[in-house]
CSV table of C-alpha atoms in Angstrom, one decimal:
chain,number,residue,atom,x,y,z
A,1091,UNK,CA,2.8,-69.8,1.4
A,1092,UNK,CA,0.9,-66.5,2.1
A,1093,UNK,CA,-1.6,-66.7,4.9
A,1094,UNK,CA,-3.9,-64.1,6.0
A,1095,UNK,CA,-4.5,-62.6,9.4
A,1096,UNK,CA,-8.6,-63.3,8.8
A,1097,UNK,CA,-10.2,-64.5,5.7
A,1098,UNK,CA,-14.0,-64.2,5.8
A,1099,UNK,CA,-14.4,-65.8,2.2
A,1100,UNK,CA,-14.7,-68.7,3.7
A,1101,UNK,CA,-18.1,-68.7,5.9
A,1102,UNK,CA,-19.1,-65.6,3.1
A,1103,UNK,CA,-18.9,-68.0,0.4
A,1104,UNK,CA,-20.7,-71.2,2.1
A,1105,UNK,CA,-24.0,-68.6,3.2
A,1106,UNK,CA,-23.8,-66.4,-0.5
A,1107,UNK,CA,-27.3,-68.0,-1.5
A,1108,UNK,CA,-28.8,-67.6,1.6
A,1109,UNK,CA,-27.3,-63.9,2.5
A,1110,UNK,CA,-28.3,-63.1,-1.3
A,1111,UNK,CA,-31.7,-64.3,0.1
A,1112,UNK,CA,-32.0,-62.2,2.7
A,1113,UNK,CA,-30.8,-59.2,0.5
A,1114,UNK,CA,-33.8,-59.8,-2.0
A,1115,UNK,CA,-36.2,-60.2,1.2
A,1116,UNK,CA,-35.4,-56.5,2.4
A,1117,UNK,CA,-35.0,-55.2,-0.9
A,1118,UNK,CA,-38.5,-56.5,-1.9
A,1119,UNK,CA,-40.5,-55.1,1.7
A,1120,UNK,CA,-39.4,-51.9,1.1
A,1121,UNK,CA,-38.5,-51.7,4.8
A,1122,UNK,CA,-35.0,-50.5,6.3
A,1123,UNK,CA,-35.3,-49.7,9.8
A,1124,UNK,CA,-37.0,-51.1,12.4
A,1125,UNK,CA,-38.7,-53.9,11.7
A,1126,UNK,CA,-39.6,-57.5,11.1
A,1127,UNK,CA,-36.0,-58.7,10.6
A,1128,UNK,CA,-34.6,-56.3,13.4
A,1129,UNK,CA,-37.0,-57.5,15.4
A,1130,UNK,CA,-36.6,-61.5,15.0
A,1131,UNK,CA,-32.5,-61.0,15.5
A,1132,UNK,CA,-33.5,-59.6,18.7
A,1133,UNK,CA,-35.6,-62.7,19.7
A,1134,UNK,CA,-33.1,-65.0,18.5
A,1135,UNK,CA,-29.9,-63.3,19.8
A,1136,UNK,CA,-31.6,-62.3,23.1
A,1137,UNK,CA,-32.4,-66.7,23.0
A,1138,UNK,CA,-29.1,-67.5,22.0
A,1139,UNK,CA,-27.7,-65.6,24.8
A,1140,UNK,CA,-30.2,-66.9,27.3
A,1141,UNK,CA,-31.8,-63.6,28.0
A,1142,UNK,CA,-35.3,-62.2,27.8
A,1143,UNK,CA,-33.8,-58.8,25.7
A,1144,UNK,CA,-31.9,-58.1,22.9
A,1145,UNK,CA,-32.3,-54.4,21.2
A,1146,UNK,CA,-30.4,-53.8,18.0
A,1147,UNK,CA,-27.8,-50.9,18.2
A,1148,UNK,CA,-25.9,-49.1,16.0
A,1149,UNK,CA,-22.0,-50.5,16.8
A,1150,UNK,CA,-20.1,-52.4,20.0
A,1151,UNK,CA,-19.4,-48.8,21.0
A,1152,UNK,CA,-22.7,-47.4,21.6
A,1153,UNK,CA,-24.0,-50.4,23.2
A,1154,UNK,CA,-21.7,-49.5,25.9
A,1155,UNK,CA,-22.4,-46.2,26.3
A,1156,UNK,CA,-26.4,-46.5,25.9
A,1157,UNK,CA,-26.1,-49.2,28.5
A,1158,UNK,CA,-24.7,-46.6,31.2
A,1159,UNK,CA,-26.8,-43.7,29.9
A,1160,UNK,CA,-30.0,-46.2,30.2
A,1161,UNK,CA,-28.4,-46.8,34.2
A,1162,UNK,CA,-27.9,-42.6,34.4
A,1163,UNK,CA,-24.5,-43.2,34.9
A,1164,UNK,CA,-22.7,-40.1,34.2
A,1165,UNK,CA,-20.6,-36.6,35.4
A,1166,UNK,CA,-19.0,-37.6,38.9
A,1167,UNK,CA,-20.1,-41.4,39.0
A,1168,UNK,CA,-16.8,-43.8,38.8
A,1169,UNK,CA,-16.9,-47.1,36.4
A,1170,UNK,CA,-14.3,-49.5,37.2
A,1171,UNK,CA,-12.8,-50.9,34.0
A,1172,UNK,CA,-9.9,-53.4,32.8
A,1173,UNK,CA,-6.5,-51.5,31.4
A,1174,UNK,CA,-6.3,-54.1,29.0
A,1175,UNK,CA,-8.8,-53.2,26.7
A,1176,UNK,CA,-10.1,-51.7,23.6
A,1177,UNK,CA,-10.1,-47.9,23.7
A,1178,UNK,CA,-14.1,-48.5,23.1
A,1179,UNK,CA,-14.6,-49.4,26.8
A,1180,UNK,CA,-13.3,-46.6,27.9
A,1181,UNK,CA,-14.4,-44.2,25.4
A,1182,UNK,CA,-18.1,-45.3,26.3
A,1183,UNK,CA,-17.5,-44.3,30.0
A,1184,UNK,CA,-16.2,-40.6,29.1
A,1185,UNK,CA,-19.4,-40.3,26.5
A,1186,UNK,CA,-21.5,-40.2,29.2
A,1187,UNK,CA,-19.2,-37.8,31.6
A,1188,UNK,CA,-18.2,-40.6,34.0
A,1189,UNK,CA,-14.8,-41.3,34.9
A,1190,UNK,CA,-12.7,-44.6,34.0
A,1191,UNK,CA,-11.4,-46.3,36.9
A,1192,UNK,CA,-8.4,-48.9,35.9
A,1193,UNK,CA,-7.6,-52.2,37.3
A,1194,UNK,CA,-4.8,-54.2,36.1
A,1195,UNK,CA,-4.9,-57.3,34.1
A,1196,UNK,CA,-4.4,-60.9,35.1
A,1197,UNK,CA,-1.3,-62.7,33.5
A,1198,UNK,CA,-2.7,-65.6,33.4
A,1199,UNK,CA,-5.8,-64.6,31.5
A,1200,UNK,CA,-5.4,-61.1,30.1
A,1201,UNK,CA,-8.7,-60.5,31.6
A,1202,UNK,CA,-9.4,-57.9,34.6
A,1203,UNK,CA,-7.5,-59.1,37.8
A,1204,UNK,CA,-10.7,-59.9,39.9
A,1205,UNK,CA,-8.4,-60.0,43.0
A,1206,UNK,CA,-7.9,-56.4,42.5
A,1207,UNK,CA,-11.6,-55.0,41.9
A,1208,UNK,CA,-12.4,-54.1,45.3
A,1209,UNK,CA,-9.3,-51.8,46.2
A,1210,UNK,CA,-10.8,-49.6,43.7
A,1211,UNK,CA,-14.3,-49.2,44.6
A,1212,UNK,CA,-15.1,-45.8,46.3
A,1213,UNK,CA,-18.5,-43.7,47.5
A,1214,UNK,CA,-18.7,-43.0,43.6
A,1215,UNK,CA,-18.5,-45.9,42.3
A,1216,UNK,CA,-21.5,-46.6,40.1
A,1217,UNK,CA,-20.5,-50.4,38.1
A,1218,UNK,CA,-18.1,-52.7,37.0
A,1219,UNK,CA,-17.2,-53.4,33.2
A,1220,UNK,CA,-16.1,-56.7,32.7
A,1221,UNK,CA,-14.5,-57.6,29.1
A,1222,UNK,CA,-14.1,-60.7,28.2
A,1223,UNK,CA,-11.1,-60.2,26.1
A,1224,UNK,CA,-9.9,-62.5,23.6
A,1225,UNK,CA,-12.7,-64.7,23.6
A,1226,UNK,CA,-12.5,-65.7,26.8
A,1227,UNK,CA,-15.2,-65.6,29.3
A,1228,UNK,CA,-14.8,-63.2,32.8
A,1229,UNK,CA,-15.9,-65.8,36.1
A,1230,UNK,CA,-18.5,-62.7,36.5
A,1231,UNK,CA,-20.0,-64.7,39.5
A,1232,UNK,CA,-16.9,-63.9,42.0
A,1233,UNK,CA,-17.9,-60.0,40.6
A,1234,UNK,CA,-21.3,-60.0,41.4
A,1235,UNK,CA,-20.5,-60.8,45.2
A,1236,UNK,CA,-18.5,-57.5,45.0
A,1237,UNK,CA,-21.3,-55.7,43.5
A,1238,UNK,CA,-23.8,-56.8,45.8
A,1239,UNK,CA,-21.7,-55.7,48.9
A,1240,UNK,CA,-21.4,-52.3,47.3
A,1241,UNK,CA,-25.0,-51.9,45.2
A,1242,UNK,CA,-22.8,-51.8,41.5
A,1243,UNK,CA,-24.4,-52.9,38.4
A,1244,UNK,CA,-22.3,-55.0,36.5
A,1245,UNK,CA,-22.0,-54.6,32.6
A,1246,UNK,CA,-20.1,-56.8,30.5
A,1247,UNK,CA,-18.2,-55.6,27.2
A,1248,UNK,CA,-18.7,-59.3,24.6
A,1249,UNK,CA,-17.7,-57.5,21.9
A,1250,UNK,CA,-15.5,-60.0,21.5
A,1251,UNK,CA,-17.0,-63.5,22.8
A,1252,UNK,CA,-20.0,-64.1,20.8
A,1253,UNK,CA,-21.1,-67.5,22.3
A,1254,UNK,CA,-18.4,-67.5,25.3
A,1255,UNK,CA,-19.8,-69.4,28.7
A,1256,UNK,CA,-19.1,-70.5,31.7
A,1257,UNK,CA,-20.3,-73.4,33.5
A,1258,UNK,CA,-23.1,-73.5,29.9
A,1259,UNK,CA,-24.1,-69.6,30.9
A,1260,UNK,CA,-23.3,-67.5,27.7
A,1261,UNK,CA,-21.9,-64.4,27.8
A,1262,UNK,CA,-24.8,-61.6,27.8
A,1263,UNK,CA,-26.4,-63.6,30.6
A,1264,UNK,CA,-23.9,-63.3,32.9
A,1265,UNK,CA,-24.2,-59.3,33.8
A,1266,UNK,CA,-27.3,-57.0,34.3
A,1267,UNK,CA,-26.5,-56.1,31.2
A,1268,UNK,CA,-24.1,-57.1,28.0
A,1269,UNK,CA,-22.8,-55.1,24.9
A,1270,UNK,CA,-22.0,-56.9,21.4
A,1271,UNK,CA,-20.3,-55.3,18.5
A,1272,UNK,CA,-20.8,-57.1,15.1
A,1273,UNK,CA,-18.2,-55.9,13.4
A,1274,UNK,CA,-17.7,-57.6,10.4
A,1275,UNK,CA,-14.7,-59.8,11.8
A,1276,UNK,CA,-16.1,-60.8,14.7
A,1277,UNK,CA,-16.9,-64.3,15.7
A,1278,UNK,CA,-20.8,-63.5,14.4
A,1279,UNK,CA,-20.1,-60.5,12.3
A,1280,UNK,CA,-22.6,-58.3,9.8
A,1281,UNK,CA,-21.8,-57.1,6.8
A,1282,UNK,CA,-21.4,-53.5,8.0
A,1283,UNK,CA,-21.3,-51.7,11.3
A,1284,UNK,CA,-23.6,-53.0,13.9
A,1285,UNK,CA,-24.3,-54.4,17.8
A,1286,UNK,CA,-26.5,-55.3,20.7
A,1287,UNK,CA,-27.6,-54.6,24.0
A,1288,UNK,CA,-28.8,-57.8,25.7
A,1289,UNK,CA,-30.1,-58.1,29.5
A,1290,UNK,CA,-32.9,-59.3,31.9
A,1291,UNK,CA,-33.8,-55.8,32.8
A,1292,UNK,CA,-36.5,-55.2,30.6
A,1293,UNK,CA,-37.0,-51.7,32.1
A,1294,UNK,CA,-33.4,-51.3,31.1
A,1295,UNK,CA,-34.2,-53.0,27.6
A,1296,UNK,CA,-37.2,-50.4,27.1
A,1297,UNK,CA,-35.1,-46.9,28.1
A,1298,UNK,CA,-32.6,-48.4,25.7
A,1299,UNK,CA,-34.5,-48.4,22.9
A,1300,UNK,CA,-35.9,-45.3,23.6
A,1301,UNK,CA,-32.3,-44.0,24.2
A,1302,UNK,CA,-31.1,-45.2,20.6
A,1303,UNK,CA,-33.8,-43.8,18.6
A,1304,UNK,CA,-33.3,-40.0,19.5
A,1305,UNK,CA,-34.8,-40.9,23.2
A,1306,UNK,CA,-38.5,-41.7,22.4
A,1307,UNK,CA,-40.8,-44.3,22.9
A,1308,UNK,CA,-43.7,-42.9,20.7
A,1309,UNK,CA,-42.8,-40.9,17.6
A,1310,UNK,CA,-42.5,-37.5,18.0
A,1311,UNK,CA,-42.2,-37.4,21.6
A,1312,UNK,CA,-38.5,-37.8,23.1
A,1313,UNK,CA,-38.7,-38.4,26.9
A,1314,UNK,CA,-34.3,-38.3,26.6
A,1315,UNK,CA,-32.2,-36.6,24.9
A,1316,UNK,CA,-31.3,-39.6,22.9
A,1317,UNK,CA,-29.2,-40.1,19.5
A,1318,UNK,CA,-29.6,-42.0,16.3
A,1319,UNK,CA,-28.0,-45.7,16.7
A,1320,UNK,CA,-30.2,-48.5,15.3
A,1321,UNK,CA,-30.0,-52.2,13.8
A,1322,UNK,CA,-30.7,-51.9,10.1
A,1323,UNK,CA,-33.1,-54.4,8.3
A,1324,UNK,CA,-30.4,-55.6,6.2
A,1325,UNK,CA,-27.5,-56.3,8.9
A,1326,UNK,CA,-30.2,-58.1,10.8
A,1327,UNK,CA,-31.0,-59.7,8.2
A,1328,UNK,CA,-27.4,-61.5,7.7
A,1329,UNK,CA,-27.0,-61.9,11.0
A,1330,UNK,CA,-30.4,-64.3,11.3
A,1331,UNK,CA,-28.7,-66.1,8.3
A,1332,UNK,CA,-24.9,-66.2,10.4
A,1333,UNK,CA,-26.1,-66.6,13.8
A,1334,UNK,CA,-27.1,-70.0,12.9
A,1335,UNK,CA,-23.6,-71.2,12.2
A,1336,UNK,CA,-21.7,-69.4,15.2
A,1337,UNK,CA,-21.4,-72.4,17.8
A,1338,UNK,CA,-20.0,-74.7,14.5
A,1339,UNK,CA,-17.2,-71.7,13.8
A,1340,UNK,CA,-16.3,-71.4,17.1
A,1341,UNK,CA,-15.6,-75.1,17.8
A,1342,UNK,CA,-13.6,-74.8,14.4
A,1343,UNK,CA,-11.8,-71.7,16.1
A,1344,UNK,CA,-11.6,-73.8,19.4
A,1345,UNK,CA,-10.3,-76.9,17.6
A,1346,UNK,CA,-7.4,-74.8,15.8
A,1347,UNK,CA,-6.6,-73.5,19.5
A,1348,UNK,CA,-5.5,-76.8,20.7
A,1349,UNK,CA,-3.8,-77.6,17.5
A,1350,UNK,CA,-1.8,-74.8,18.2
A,1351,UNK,CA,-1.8,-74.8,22.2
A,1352,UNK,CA,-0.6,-78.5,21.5
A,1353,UNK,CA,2.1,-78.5,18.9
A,1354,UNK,CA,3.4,-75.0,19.3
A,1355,UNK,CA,6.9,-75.7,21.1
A,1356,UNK,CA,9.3,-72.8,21.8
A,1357,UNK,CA,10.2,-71.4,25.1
A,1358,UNK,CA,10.6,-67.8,23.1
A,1359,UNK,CA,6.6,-67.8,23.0
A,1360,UNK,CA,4.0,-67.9,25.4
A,1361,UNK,CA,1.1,-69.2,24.4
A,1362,UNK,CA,-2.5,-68.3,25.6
A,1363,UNK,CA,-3.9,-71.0,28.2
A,1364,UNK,CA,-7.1,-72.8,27.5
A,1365,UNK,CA,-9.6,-73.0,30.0
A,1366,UNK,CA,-10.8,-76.1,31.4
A,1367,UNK,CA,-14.0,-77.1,31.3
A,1368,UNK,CA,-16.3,-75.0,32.8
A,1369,UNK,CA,-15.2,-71.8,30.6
A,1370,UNK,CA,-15.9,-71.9,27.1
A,1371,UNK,CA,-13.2,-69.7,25.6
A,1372,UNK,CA,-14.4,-68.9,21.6
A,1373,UNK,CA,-11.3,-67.5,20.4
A,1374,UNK,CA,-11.8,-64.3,18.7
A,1375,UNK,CA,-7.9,-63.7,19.1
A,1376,UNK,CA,-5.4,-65.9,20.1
A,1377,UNK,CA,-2.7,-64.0,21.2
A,1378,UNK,CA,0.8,-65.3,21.7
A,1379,UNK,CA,3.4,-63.1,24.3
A,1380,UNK,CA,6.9,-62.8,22.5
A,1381,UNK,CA,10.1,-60.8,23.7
A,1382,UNK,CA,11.1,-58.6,20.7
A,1383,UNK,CA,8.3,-58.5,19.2
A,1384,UNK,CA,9.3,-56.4,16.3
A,1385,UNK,CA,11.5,-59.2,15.3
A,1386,UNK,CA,8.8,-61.4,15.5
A,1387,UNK,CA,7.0,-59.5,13.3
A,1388,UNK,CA,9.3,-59.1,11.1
A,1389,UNK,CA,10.0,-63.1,11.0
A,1390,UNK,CA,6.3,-64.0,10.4
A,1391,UNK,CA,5.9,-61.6,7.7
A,1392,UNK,CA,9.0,-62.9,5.5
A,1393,UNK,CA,7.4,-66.4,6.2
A,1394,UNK,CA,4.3,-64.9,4.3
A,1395,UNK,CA,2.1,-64.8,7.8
A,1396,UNK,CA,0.1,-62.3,8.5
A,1397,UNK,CA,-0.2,-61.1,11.9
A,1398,UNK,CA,-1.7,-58.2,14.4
A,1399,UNK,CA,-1.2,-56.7,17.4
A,1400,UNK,CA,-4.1,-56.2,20.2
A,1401,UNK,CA,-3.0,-53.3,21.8
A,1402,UNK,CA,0.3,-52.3,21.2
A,1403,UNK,CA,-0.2,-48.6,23.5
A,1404,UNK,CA,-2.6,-49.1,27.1
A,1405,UNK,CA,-5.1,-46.8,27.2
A,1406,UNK,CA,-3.6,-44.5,29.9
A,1407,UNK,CA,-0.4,-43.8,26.7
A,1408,UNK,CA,-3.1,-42.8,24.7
A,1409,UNK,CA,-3.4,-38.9,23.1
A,1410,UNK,CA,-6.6,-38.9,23.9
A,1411,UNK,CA,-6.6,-40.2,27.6
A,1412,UNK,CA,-3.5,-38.1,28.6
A,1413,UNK,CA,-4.8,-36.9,32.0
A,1414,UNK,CA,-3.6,-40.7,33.2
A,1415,UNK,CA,-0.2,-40.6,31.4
A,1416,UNK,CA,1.4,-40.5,34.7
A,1417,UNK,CA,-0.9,-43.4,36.1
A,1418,UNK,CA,0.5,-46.1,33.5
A,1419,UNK,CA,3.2,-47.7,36.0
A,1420,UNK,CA,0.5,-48.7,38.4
A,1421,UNK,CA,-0.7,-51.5,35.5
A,1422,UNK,CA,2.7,-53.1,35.4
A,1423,UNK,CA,0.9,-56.4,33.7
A,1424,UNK,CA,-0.9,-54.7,31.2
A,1425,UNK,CA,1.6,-52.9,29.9
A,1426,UNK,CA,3.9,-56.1,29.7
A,1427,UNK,CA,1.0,-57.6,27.4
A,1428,UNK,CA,0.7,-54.9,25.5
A,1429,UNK,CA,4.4,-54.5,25.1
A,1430,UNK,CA,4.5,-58.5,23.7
A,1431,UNK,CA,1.2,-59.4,23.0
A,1432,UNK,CA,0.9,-60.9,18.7
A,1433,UNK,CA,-2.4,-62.0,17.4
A,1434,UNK,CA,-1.2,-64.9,14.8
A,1435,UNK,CA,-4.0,-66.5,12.3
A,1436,UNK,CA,-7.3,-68.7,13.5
A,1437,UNK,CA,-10.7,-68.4,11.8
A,1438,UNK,CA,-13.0,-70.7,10.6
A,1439,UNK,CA,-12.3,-72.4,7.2
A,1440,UNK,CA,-8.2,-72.7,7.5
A,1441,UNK,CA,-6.9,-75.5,6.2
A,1442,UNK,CA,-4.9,-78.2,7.6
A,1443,UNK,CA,-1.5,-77.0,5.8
A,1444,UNK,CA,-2.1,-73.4,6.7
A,1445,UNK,CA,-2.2,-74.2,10.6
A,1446,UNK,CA,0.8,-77.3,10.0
A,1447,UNK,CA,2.7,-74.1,8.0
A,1448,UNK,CA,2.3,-71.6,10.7
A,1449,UNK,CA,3.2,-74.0,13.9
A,1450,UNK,CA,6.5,-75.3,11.7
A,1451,UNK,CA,7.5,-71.7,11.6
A,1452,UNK,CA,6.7,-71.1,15.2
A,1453,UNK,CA,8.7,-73.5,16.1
A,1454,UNK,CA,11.6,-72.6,13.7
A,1455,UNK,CA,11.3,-68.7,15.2
């Protein structure tokens, strides 16, 4: 049996007549940017969310970034940040001139280690990037005490947790502000590149706007010195039509979690816990921890199972981020996830024998 890391026939192939739909609609207005279907993915995202704002961006990257530019976050201010992340998070925070402040992650969740936030706030200290990595929702209340006591804003990367919550409070309600990427395999993915800024602030909602379309409110009059990053009609478009069937794929993506949680049983593999109750964890990735990983690798691929690894180098290994090469001890858990973490296959639409197929050969490892 060959089984794929992600297969988006599935949820592509029940939606074709109604994403073919929404193709004719743009086609036949005539209209590409900014407007009636952009605008109505706003509304219904911002909803979804529970939030009053929801503006239409470019990518999960620039989200970030407008997001601190819209707070004039920039040269000298300090953003504290989780080490295990995406490059993106951090790359957003150097865009603007700011400097990345690391804290390590927690074993248990592979999220930020909230016990560890406040040893890193200084004078300079501007806000507080939570990610919810994985899936899985950050307890962002326990944060927001922090940022109160210090006046910190407190932005959340959902890149990855499309429809996430805790205690019923989706993720994009739970910061001042919240960045989505919908890249095409996420848990509600366009067709293409795309993402969102959602939030309460609707000064904040208004500058970024502004901000993404080359820093103007009014045509031909830029207030900022903006860039080009935009919802297009026809991404908005298919994510009206997708966005309607993201809390059925994630229970799907939930269900196949305890499947796996449940009849996974080797001691060579740690499995990811599942949250009780009051977090709703959606699953984007389910990452296992395995010693020698390489011949785990190896082993899954001969069984014909695709697999991935979410991040095999931390951030401060990276090229690009070499001025913290020497910091990289100091995020002893990170790098122990990064060193074992796998991502092994769950997506809406697997069948039965493809999940019974990869636990036997778990198991077997």
């Amino acid at each position: 049996m060959n089984i794929p890391y992600l297969d988006l026939s599935y949820i592509h192939r029940e939606l074709k007549d109604e994403i073919d739909s929404a193709y004719r609609k743009v086609f036949e207005n005539q209209w590409f940017i900014q407007g009636k279907e952009c605008e109505q993915f706003e509304k219904d995202f911002a909803a979804y969310c529970g939030s009053n704002h929801c503006v239409g961006v470019g990518n999960g990257l620039d989200a970030i970034r407008l997001i601190l530019q819209a707070y004039d976050i920039g040269p000298g201010d300090e953003v504290i940040v989780p080490a295990n992340t995406f490059i993106a998070t951090v790359l957003a925070i150097t865009y603007v001139g700011a400097i990345p402040v690391f804290v390590d992650a927690d074993m248990e969740t592979y999220t930020i280690d909230i016990d560890k936030i406040e040893e890193k706030i200084s004078e300079h200290t501007k806000a507080i990037i939570v990610v919810h990595l994985y899936g899985r929702a950050v307890p962002v209340q326990r944060i927001f005490q922090l940022a109160q006591k210090y006046s910190l804003k407190v932005i959340e990367d959902a890149a990855q947790a499309h429809g996430a919550a805790i205690e019923g409070v989706h993720t994009g309600s739970l910061g001042d502000a919240a960045a989505f990427s919908f890249y095409p395999g996420k848990n509600l993915g366009a067709l293409g590149d795309a993402g969102a800024v959602v939030t309460n602030d609707a000064a904040l909602a208004l500058k970024v706007k502004a901000l993404s379309n080359y820093g103007s409110y009014e045509k031909y009059n830029h207030e900022y010195k903006g860039c080009n990053s935009r919802l297009d009609e026809l991404q908005a478009a298919f994510l009206r039509v997708k966005l309607k069937k993201l809390n059925e794929w994630n229970g799907q993506r939930r269900q196949i979690a305890q499947i796996y949680n449940s009849k996974i049983k080797n001691e060579k593999i740690v499995l990811p816990q599942i949250p009780d109750d009051i977090q709703e964890h959606v699953f984007h990735i389910y990452p296992i921890l395995v010693e020698n990983r390489n011949e785990f690798l190896s082993y899954m691929q001969k069984a014909g199972i695709a697999t991935l690894v979410h991040y095999p180098t931390p951030i401060m290994e990276q090229k690009a981020y070499s001025e913290y090469k020497n910091e990289s001890d100091y995020y002893p858990v990170t790098k122990q996830i990064c060193a074992k973490e796998v991502s092994i296959p769950l997506y809406p639409g697997m069948q039965e024998e493809q999940i019974e197929y990869i636990v036997d050969c778990m198991n077997r490892y």
